[in-house]
Tab-separated table of C-alpha atoms (C1' of nucleotides) in Angstrom:
chain	number	residue	atom	x	y	z
A	119	MET	CA	20.137	57.036	-21.777
A	120	ARG	CA	16.483	56.896	-21.197
A	121	GLY	CA	15.200	54.476	-18.430
A	122	LYS	CA	14.979	50.790	-20.339
A	123	THR	CA	12.931	48.057	-18.959
A	124	ASP	CA	12.681	44.216	-18.908
A	125	THR	CA	10.405	44.366	-21.213
A	126	GLU	CA	12.156	46.296	-24.186
A	127	ALA	CA	13.313	43.179	-25.434
A	128	THR	CA	9.874	41.686	-26.083
A	129	GLY	CA	7.938	44.626	-26.661
A	130	HIS	CA	8.418	47.183	-29.409
A	131	ILE	CA	8.688	44.603	-32.016
A	132	GLU	CA	7.820	47.052	-34.615
A	133	ASP	CA	10.228	49.707	-33.441
A	134	ARG	CA	13.069	47.201	-33.708
A	135	MET	CA	12.067	46.204	-37.092
A	136	GLU	CA	12.287	49.566	-38.281
A	137	ALA	CA	15.617	49.835	-36.793
A	138	PHE	CA	16.561	46.681	-38.404
A	139	ARG	CA	15.211	48.630	-41.879
A	140	SER	CA	17.466	51.298	-41.236
A	141	LYS	CA	20.534	48.982	-40.288
A	142	CYS	CA	19.899	47.132	-43.806
A	143	ARG	CA	20.003	50.514	-45.721
A	144	ALA	CA	22.789	51.517	-43.633
A	145	THR	CA	24.816	48.611	-44.621
A	146	GLY	CA	23.661	47.801	-47.778
A	147	LEU	CA	21.591	44.969	-47.242
A	148	LYS	CA	18.169	44.670	-49.112
A	149	ILE	CA	14.985	44.610	-47.329
A	150	THR	CA	13.364	41.301	-48.392
A	151	PRO	CA	10.442	40.045	-47.064
A	152	GLN	CA	12.285	36.525	-45.988
A	153	ARG	CA	15.126	38.617	-44.371
A	154	MET	CA	12.174	40.677	-42.465
A	155	ALA	CA	10.464	37.540	-41.559
A	156	VAL	CA	13.767	35.749	-40.266
A	157	TYR	CA	14.595	38.688	-37.861
A	158	LYS	CA	11.020	39.098	-36.820
A	159	ALA	CA	10.963	35.613	-35.745
A	160	LEU	CA	13.760	35.930	-33.871
A	161	LEU	CA	12.755	38.916	-32.143
A	162	GLU	CA	9.830	37.137	-31.309
A	163	SER	CA	11.546	33.852	-29.842
A	164	MET	CA	13.313	34.398	-26.615
A	165	GLU	CA	14.579	30.683	-26.519
A	166	HIS	CA	17.682	31.114	-28.975
A	167	PRO	CA	16.379	28.896	-31.763
A	168	SER	CA	18.569	27.280	-33.993
A	169	ALA	CA	18.334	28.057	-37.779
A	170	GLU	CA	15.806	25.106	-38.055
A	171	VAL	CA	13.297	26.326	-35.659
A	172	VAL	CA	13.553	29.890	-36.999
A	173	PHE	CA	12.968	28.218	-40.429
A	174	ARG	CA	9.810	26.270	-39.084
A	175	GLN	CA	8.576	29.094	-37.643
A	176	VAL	CA	9.377	31.386	-40.536
A	177	ARG	CA	7.649	28.902	-43.147
A	178	LYS	CA	4.070	29.595	-41.290
A	179	THR	CA	4.327	32.796	-42.943
A	180	TYR	CA	6.503	32.329	-45.767
A	181	PRO	CA	6.222	28.523	-46.811
A	182	SER	CA	8.141	29.009	-49.861
A	183	ILE	CA	11.447	30.001	-47.935
A	184	SER	CA	14.191	27.659	-47.608
A	185	LEU	CA	16.311	26.558	-44.899
A	186	ASP	CA	19.322	27.666	-46.815
A	187	THR	CA	18.084	31.187	-46.466
A	188	VAL	CA	17.516	31.177	-42.903
A	189	ASN	CA	20.732	29.758	-42.279
A	190	ARG	CA	22.404	32.641	-44.564
A	191	THR	CA	20.061	35.028	-43.170
A	192	LEU	CA	20.910	34.157	-39.693
A	193	LEU	CA	24.648	34.471	-40.563
A	194	THR	CA	24.363	37.860	-42.170
A	195	LEU	CA	22.191	39.309	-39.198
A	196	SER	CA	25.198	38.093	-36.910
A	197	GLU	CA	27.857	39.888	-39.044
A	198	ILE	CA	25.880	43.014	-38.882
A	199	GLY	CA	25.224	42.570	-35.191
A	200	ALA	CA	21.638	42.465	-35.399
A	201	ALA	CA	21.737	39.121	-33.742
A	202	PHE	CA	24.186	36.968	-32.034
A	203	ILE	CA	25.287	33.353	-32.103
A	204	VAL	CA	24.789	31.766	-28.637
A	205	GLU	CA	27.927	30.143	-27.065
A	206	GLY	CA	26.136	26.904	-28.372
A	207	SER	CA	29.588	24.982	-28.613
A	208	GLY	CA	27.775	22.007	-29.432
A	209	ASP	CA	25.418	20.793	-32.140
A	210	ALA	CA	23.545	23.369	-34.011
A	211	LYS	CA	24.303	27.088	-33.942
A	212	ARG	CA	21.675	28.837	-31.726
A	213	PHE	CA	20.927	32.504	-32.468
A	214	ASP	CA	19.737	35.384	-30.509
A	215	ALA	CA	18.195	38.924	-31.554
A	216	ASN	CA	17.875	40.030	-27.968
A	217	LEU	CA	20.473	42.738	-27.679
A	218	LYS	CA	19.399	43.481	-23.960
A	219	ASN	CA	22.090	42.431	-21.494
A	220	HIS	CA	21.470	39.091	-20.066
A	221	GLN	CA	23.650	35.831	-19.003
A	222	HIS	CA	23.786	32.397	-19.932
A	223	PHE	CA	24.644	29.355	-17.646
A	224	LYS	CA	25.630	26.244	-19.570
A	225	CYS	CA	25.982	22.923	-18.257
A	226	VAL	CA	29.278	20.932	-19.013
A	227	LYS	CA	27.314	17.456	-18.679
A	228	CYS	CA	24.187	17.822	-20.527
A	229	LYS	CA	24.962	21.330	-22.509
A	230	ARG	CA	21.786	22.735	-21.765
A	231	ILE	CA	21.592	26.193	-21.633
A	232	ILE	CA	19.971	28.444	-18.657
A	233	ASP	CA	19.220	32.163	-19.169
A	234	PHE	CA	19.302	34.333	-16.113
A	235	HIS	CA	19.439	37.684	-15.339
A	236	HIS	CA	21.545	39.300	-12.409
A	237	GLU	CA	20.996	43.200	-12.478
A	238	ALA	CA	24.605	43.791	-11.538
A	239	PHE	CA	26.241	41.846	-14.898
A	240	ASP	CA	24.551	44.489	-17.024
A	241	CYS	CA	26.300	47.383	-15.546
A	242	LEU	CA	29.736	45.822	-16.434
A	243	HIS	CA	32.222	48.468	-17.283
A	244	ILE	CA	34.302	48.184	-20.090
A	245	ALA	CA	37.636	50.292	-20.337
A	246	GLU	CA	38.463	52.133	-23.223
A	247	ASN	CA	41.722	50.766	-23.418
A	248	LEU	CA	40.954	47.289	-22.874
A	249	LEU	CA	40.309	46.658	-26.539
A	250	PRO	CA	41.699	49.098	-28.579
A	251	GLY	CA	39.936	49.872	-31.615
A	252	CYS	CA	37.253	47.422	-31.540
A	253	THR	CA	33.595	48.108	-30.947
A	254	VAL	CA	31.622	46.059	-28.240
A	255	LEU	CA	28.132	45.534	-29.293
A	256	ARG	CA	27.387	42.991	-26.708
A	257	LYS	CA	28.270	41.873	-23.216
A	258	THR	CA	27.393	38.444	-21.899
A	259	VAL	CA	28.201	37.066	-18.642
A	260	TYR	CA	28.936	33.286	-19.375
A	261	LEU	CA	28.851	30.649	-16.542
A	262	GLU	CA	29.380	26.883	-16.789
A	263	GLY	CA	29.218	24.092	-14.391
A	264	TYR	CA	26.713	21.248	-13.388
A	265	CYS	CA	23.000	22.212	-13.771
A	266	ASP	CA	20.772	20.907	-10.960
A	267	LEU	CA	19.712	17.893	-13.000
A	268	CYS	CA	23.398	16.924	-13.478
A	269	GLN	CA	24.430	17.668	-9.987
A	270	ASP	CA	24.239	14.270	-8.835
A	271	SER	CA	25.217	12.221	-11.563
A	272	HIS	CA	28.915	13.606	-11.631
A	273	LYS	CA	29.566	12.357	-8.264
A	274	GLY	CA	28.707	8.998	-9.150
B	357	MET	CA	43.015	31.077	-0.042
B	358	ARG	CA	46.736	31.482	-0.376
B	359	GLY	CA	47.944	34.129	-2.995
B	360	LYS	CA	47.293	33.599	-6.613
B	361	THR	CA	49.233	34.885	-9.543
B	362	ASP	CA	48.941	35.611	-13.087
B	363	THR	CA	51.542	32.924	-13.570
B	364	GLU	CA	49.367	30.007	-11.907
B	365	ALA	CA	48.018	29.069	-15.281
B	366	THR	CA	51.191	28.104	-16.652
B	367	GLY	CA	53.391	27.042	-14.036
B	368	HIS	CA	52.841	24.289	-11.599
B	369	ILE	CA	52.042	22.038	-14.516
B	370	GLU	CA	52.873	19.030	-12.225
B	371	ASP	CA	50.651	20.388	-9.474
B	372	ARG	CA	47.811	20.644	-11.835
B	373	MET	CA	48.493	17.214	-13.357
B	374	GLU	CA	48.247	15.973	-9.810
B	375	ALA	CA	44.979	17.553	-9.435
B	376	PHE	CA	43.735	16.099	-12.499
B	377	ARG	CA	45.035	12.616	-11.460
B	378	SER	CA	42.962	12.888	-8.302
B	379	LYS	CA	40.008	14.237	-9.915
B	380	CYS	CA	39.818	11.053	-12.193
B	381	ARG	CA	39.841	8.738	-9.568
B	382	ALA	CA	37.281	10.852	-7.879
B	383	THR	CA	35.100	10.494	-10.760
B	384	GLY	CA	36.342	6.833	-11.763
B	385	LEU	CA	38.061	7.785	-14.956
B	386	LYS	CA	41.226	5.329	-15.426
B	387	ILE	CA	44.818	7.251	-15.750
B	388	THR	CA	46.056	6.319	-19.230
B	389	PRO	CA	49.177	8.195	-20.882
B	390	GLN	CA	46.908	9.390	-23.857
B	391	ARG	CA	44.902	10.990	-21.326
B	392	MET	CA	47.657	12.400	-19.332
B	393	ALA	CA	49.329	13.738	-22.412
B	394	VAL	CA	45.821	15.116	-23.995
B	395	TYR	CA	45.874	17.355	-20.307
B	396	LYS	CA	48.959	18.248	-20.395
B	397	ALA	CA	49.067	19.414	-23.832
B	398	LEU	CA	45.941	21.610	-22.873
B	399	LEU	CA	47.498	22.975	-19.862
B	400	GLU	CA	50.622	24.333	-21.575
B	401	SER	CA	48.574	25.799	-24.394
B	402	MET	CA	47.547	29.103	-23.688
B	403	GLU	CA	45.805	29.497	-27.174
B	404	HIS	CA	42.511	28.093	-26.968
B	405	PRO	CA	43.693	24.820	-29.186
B	406	SER	CA	41.068	22.816	-31.323
B	407	ALA	CA	41.313	18.975	-31.182
B	408	GLU	CA	43.454	18.859	-33.997
B	409	VAL	CA	46.042	21.398	-32.614
B	410	VAL	CA	46.328	19.222	-29.502
B	411	PHE	CA	46.266	16.147	-31.273
B	412	ARG	CA	49.711	17.162	-33.413
B	413	GLN	CA	50.976	18.509	-30.227
B	414	VAL	CA	50.403	15.278	-28.366
B	415	ARG	CA	51.940	13.068	-31.244
B	416	LYS	CA	55.069	14.393	-30.615
B	417	THR	CA	54.877	12.257	-27.629
B	418	TYR	CA	52.856	9.619	-28.606
B	419	PRO	CA	52.875	9.049	-32.040
B	420	SER	CA	50.416	6.649	-32.014
B	421	ILE	CA	47.650	8.347	-30.530
B	422	SER	CA	44.688	8.789	-32.954
B	423	LEU	CA	42.895	12.293	-33.517
B	424	ASP	CA	39.308	10.763	-32.137
B	425	THR	CA	41.245	9.665	-28.722
B	426	VAL	CA	41.931	13.604	-28.597
B	427	ASN	CA	38.445	14.354	-29.442
B	428	ARG	CA	36.894	12.041	-27.007
B	429	THR	CA	39.141	12.922	-24.164
B	430	LEU	CA	38.783	16.678	-24.697
B	431	LEU	CA	35.093	15.951	-24.445
B	432	THR	CA	35.320	14.041	-21.406
B	433	LEU	CA	37.667	16.617	-19.736
B	434	SER	CA	35.058	19.381	-20.595
B	435	GLU	CA	32.493	17.056	-18.955
B	436	ILE	CA	34.268	16.668	-15.724
B	437	GLY	CA	35.206	20.367	-15.478
B	438	ALA	CA	38.844	19.841	-16.024
B	439	ALA	CA	38.755	21.906	-19.840
B	440	PHE	CA	36.255	24.257	-21.141
B	441	ILE	CA	34.759	24.502	-24.522
B	442	VAL	CA	35.370	27.783	-25.738
B	443	GLU	CA	32.623	29.906	-27.301
B	444	GLY	CA	34.037	28.966	-30.946
B	445	SER	CA	30.664	29.229	-32.271
B	446	GLY	CA	31.978	28.717	-35.678
B	447	ASP	CA	34.022	26.145	-37.145
B	448	ALA	CA	36.049	23.739	-35.099
B	449	LYS	CA	35.598	23.432	-31.108
B	450	ARG	CA	38.394	25.230	-29.207
B	451	PHE	CA	39.394	23.720	-26.023
B	452	ASP	CA	41.023	25.566	-22.826
B	453	ALA	CA	42.032	24.232	-19.652
B	454	ASN	CA	43.162	27.407	-18.175
B	455	LEU	CA	40.700	27.641	-15.203
B	456	LYS	CA	41.671	31.221	-14.244
B	457	ASN	CA	39.151	33.550	-14.824
B	458	HIS	CA	39.955	35.511	-18.051
B	459	GLN	CA	37.573	36.809	-20.775
B	460	HIS	CA	36.892	36.763	-24.684
B	461	PHE	CA	35.845	39.086	-27.260
B	462	LYS	CA	34.541	37.776	-30.491
B	463	CYS	CA	34.553	39.495	-33.610
B	464	VAL	CA	31.008	39.177	-35.305
B	465	LYS	CA	32.460	39.515	-38.513
B	466	CYS	CA	35.758	37.836	-38.661
B	467	LYS	CA	35.036	35.430	-35.738
B	468	ARG	CA	38.652	35.834	-34.267
B	469	ILE	CA	38.591	35.375	-30.461
B	470	ILE	CA	40.913	37.894	-28.780
B	471	ASP	CA	41.672	37.120	-24.870
B	472	PHE	CA	41.861	39.887	-22.496
B	473	HIS	CA	41.795	40.291	-18.889
B	474	HIS	CA	40.133	42.584	-16.722
B	475	GLU	CA	40.587	42.422	-12.896
B	476	ALA	CA	37.307	43.582	-12.006
B	477	PHE	CA	35.523	40.584	-14.101
B	478	ASP	CA	37.269	38.018	-11.939
B	479	CYS	CA	35.477	39.365	-8.908
B	480	LEU	CA	31.986	38.632	-10.136
B	481	HIS	CA	29.674	37.322	-7.588
B	482	ILE	CA	27.447	35.023	-8.450
B	483	ALA	CA	24.508	35.022	-6.176
B	484	GLU	CA	23.384	31.746	-4.327
B	485	ASN	CA	19.924	31.770	-5.532
B	486	LEU	CA	20.581	32.760	-8.916
B	487	LEU	CA	20.855	29.503	-10.172
B	488	PRO	CA	19.521	27.087	-7.495
B	489	GLY	CA	21.088	23.679	-7.524
B	490	CYS	CA	23.690	24.240	-10.069
B	491	THR	CA	27.519	24.073	-9.315
B	492	VAL	CA	29.639	27.077	-11.055
B	493	LEU	CA	32.821	25.801	-12.339
B	494	ARG	CA	33.858	28.959	-14.256
B	495	LYS	CA	32.770	32.269	-15.047
B	496	THR	CA	33.682	34.041	-18.222
B	497	VAL	CA	32.698	37.714	-19.505
B	498	TYR	CA	32.129	37.434	-23.203
B	499	LEU	CA	31.994	40.333	-25.450
B	500	GLU	CA	31.131	40.674	-29.329
B	501	GLY	CA	31.421	43.299	-31.425
B	502	TYR	CA	33.929	44.703	-34.233
B	503	CYS	CA	37.570	43.786	-33.874
B	504	ASP	CA	40.142	46.526	-34.724
B	505	LEU	CA	40.583	44.906	-38.275
B	506	CYS	CA	36.870	44.557	-39.137
B	507	GLN	CA	36.119	48.526	-37.875
B	508	ASP	CA	36.046	49.792	-41.016
B	509	SER	CA	34.763	47.225	-43.504
B	510	HIS	CA	31.235	47.451	-41.912
B	511	LYS	CA	30.776	51.087	-42.455
B	512	GLY	CA	31.380	50.578	-45.945
C	322	DC	C1'	40.028	-10.900	-14.510
C	323	DT	C1'	36.923	-7.227	-15.623
C	324	DC	C1'	35.613	-3.047	-17.628
C	325	DT	C1'	37.046	1.320	-19.427
C	326	DG	C1'	40.000	3.466	-22.891
C	327	DT	C1'	41.901	3.333	-27.733
C	328	DG	C1'	42.247	3.244	-32.661
C	329	DC	C1'	40.320	2.597	-37.012
C	330	DA	C1'	36.934	3.610	-40.176
C	331	DA	C1'	32.185	4.491	-41.666
C	332	DA	C1'	28.019	7.351	-40.783
C	333	DC	C1'	26.052	11.891	-39.500
C	334	DA	C1'	24.719	16.514	-39.011
C	335	DC	C1'	25.473	20.828	-39.960
C	336	DT	C1'	27.319	23.993	-42.826
C	337	DT	C1'	29.056	26.102	-46.969
C	338	DT	C1'	29.256	26.987	-51.705
C	339	DG	C1'	27.633	27.444	-57.113
C	340	DC	C1'	24.782	28.600	-60.394
C	341	DA	C1'	20.366	30.423	-62.498
C	342	DG	C1'	16.030	32.614	-61.992
C	343	DC	C1'	13.952	36.276	-59.298
C	344	DT	C1'	13.565	41.074	-57.122
C	345	DA	C1'	14.288	45.220	-54.539
C	346	DA	C1'	16.091	49.837	-55.665
D	189	DT	C1'	18.186	47.919	-65.158
D	190	DT	C1'	21.252	45.855	-62.069
D	191	DA	C1'	23.185	43.757	-58.541
D	192	DG	C1'	22.169	41.234	-54.610
D	193	DC	C1'	18.851	37.680	-52.627
D	194	DT	C1'	16.846	33.058	-52.781
D	195	DG	C1'	16.162	28.522	-53.686
D	196	DC	C1'	17.823	23.765	-55.150
D	197	DA	C1'	21.169	20.642	-54.539
D	198	DA	C1'	26.040	19.028	-54.215
D	199	DA	C1'	30.350	19.057	-51.302
D	200	DG	C1'	32.919	19.587	-47.495
D	201	DT	C1'	34.278	19.549	-42.582
D	202	DG	C1'	34.073	18.345	-38.002
D	203	DT	C1'	31.954	15.058	-34.460
D	204	DT	C1'	30.117	10.908	-33.227
D	205	DT	C1'	29.648	5.992	-33.185
D	206	DG	C1'	30.556	0.837	-33.373
D	207	DC	C1'	33.613	-2.849	-32.652
D	208	DA	C1'	37.542	-5.694	-31.560
D	209	DC	C1'	41.783	-5.318	-28.847
D	210	DA	C1'	44.891	-3.351	-25.216
D	211	DG	C1'	45.739	-1.773	-20.811
D	212	DA	C1'	44.369	0.073	-15.844
D	213	DG	C1'	42.661	-1.190	-11.640
DNA sequence: CTCTGTGCAAACACTTTGCAGCTAA
DNA sequence: TTAGCTGCAAAGTGTTTGCACAGAG
């Protein structure tokens, strides 16, 4: 495996767009401008946007796109493994196309999701027989607790 | 730390109820029969029940309890760290009072959540400076991909 | 006695679904 | 040409909120 860098996720947008096009062909999905735009917006966003946020972004380029299409597209992306639904466990779903390993911390109090990155967590090895017959597309370490801002309030 | 076994989560219900009562006092929550019943039902369930499932269970003991109370109680539990919201990312929220480390695999296709347990994942060390000021209550390794049942469908 | 918790029901928010026209292949 | 995609709008589901009464501390 060739060296991967931290910038891989943010850089090479075009490469990933091309890979996405291939994936669409492979899975029989049509390559529509809307679909491309949604995926691109997701790639360029590093903040786990909700469908609404993606919608607003995409509309800058495609003013006629509807929120429903964005919603549906994001769902489709998640089903082919081109995007993932973040463990939002709250209000609106949050999406993420950043397939690079990374980690999430969620505050149980304010529900805020903090991203962090710890090298060691990227190297988790999944034993073959752990999930027989399953294909693992993504690994995430998910932490929960009190964030710095809520640290005090729960002691009161 | 005294030895912990895999049965700790299912056994010692009373111990954990008592610990919960202490936690309630510490956080200023009142000890009501409903609250105790909801927590107990969650403790006894190993299947990440939704609020509705907990509701049905609790109602066997407290026929007069309302679904709203169950919902609200589960939310409260999650805010004091006595329960956690599973990365349901789908329909209804799923709850879990099993604080013992364990892992989840979610199929991106059928949304099914498969529990598994891998010793090595229990021992993840969180560096102090990784999340300054935060208190980590729970660690979960979260995997996504295609489950055995959906393995073929995405290739067609 | 006081304040939190509960139950009931309405209000909300987000998501999903159906259908007709459009467009990629 | 044809099957899938998009856009519009309505329906559905689960969640949240307000208020009055009841119960814990």
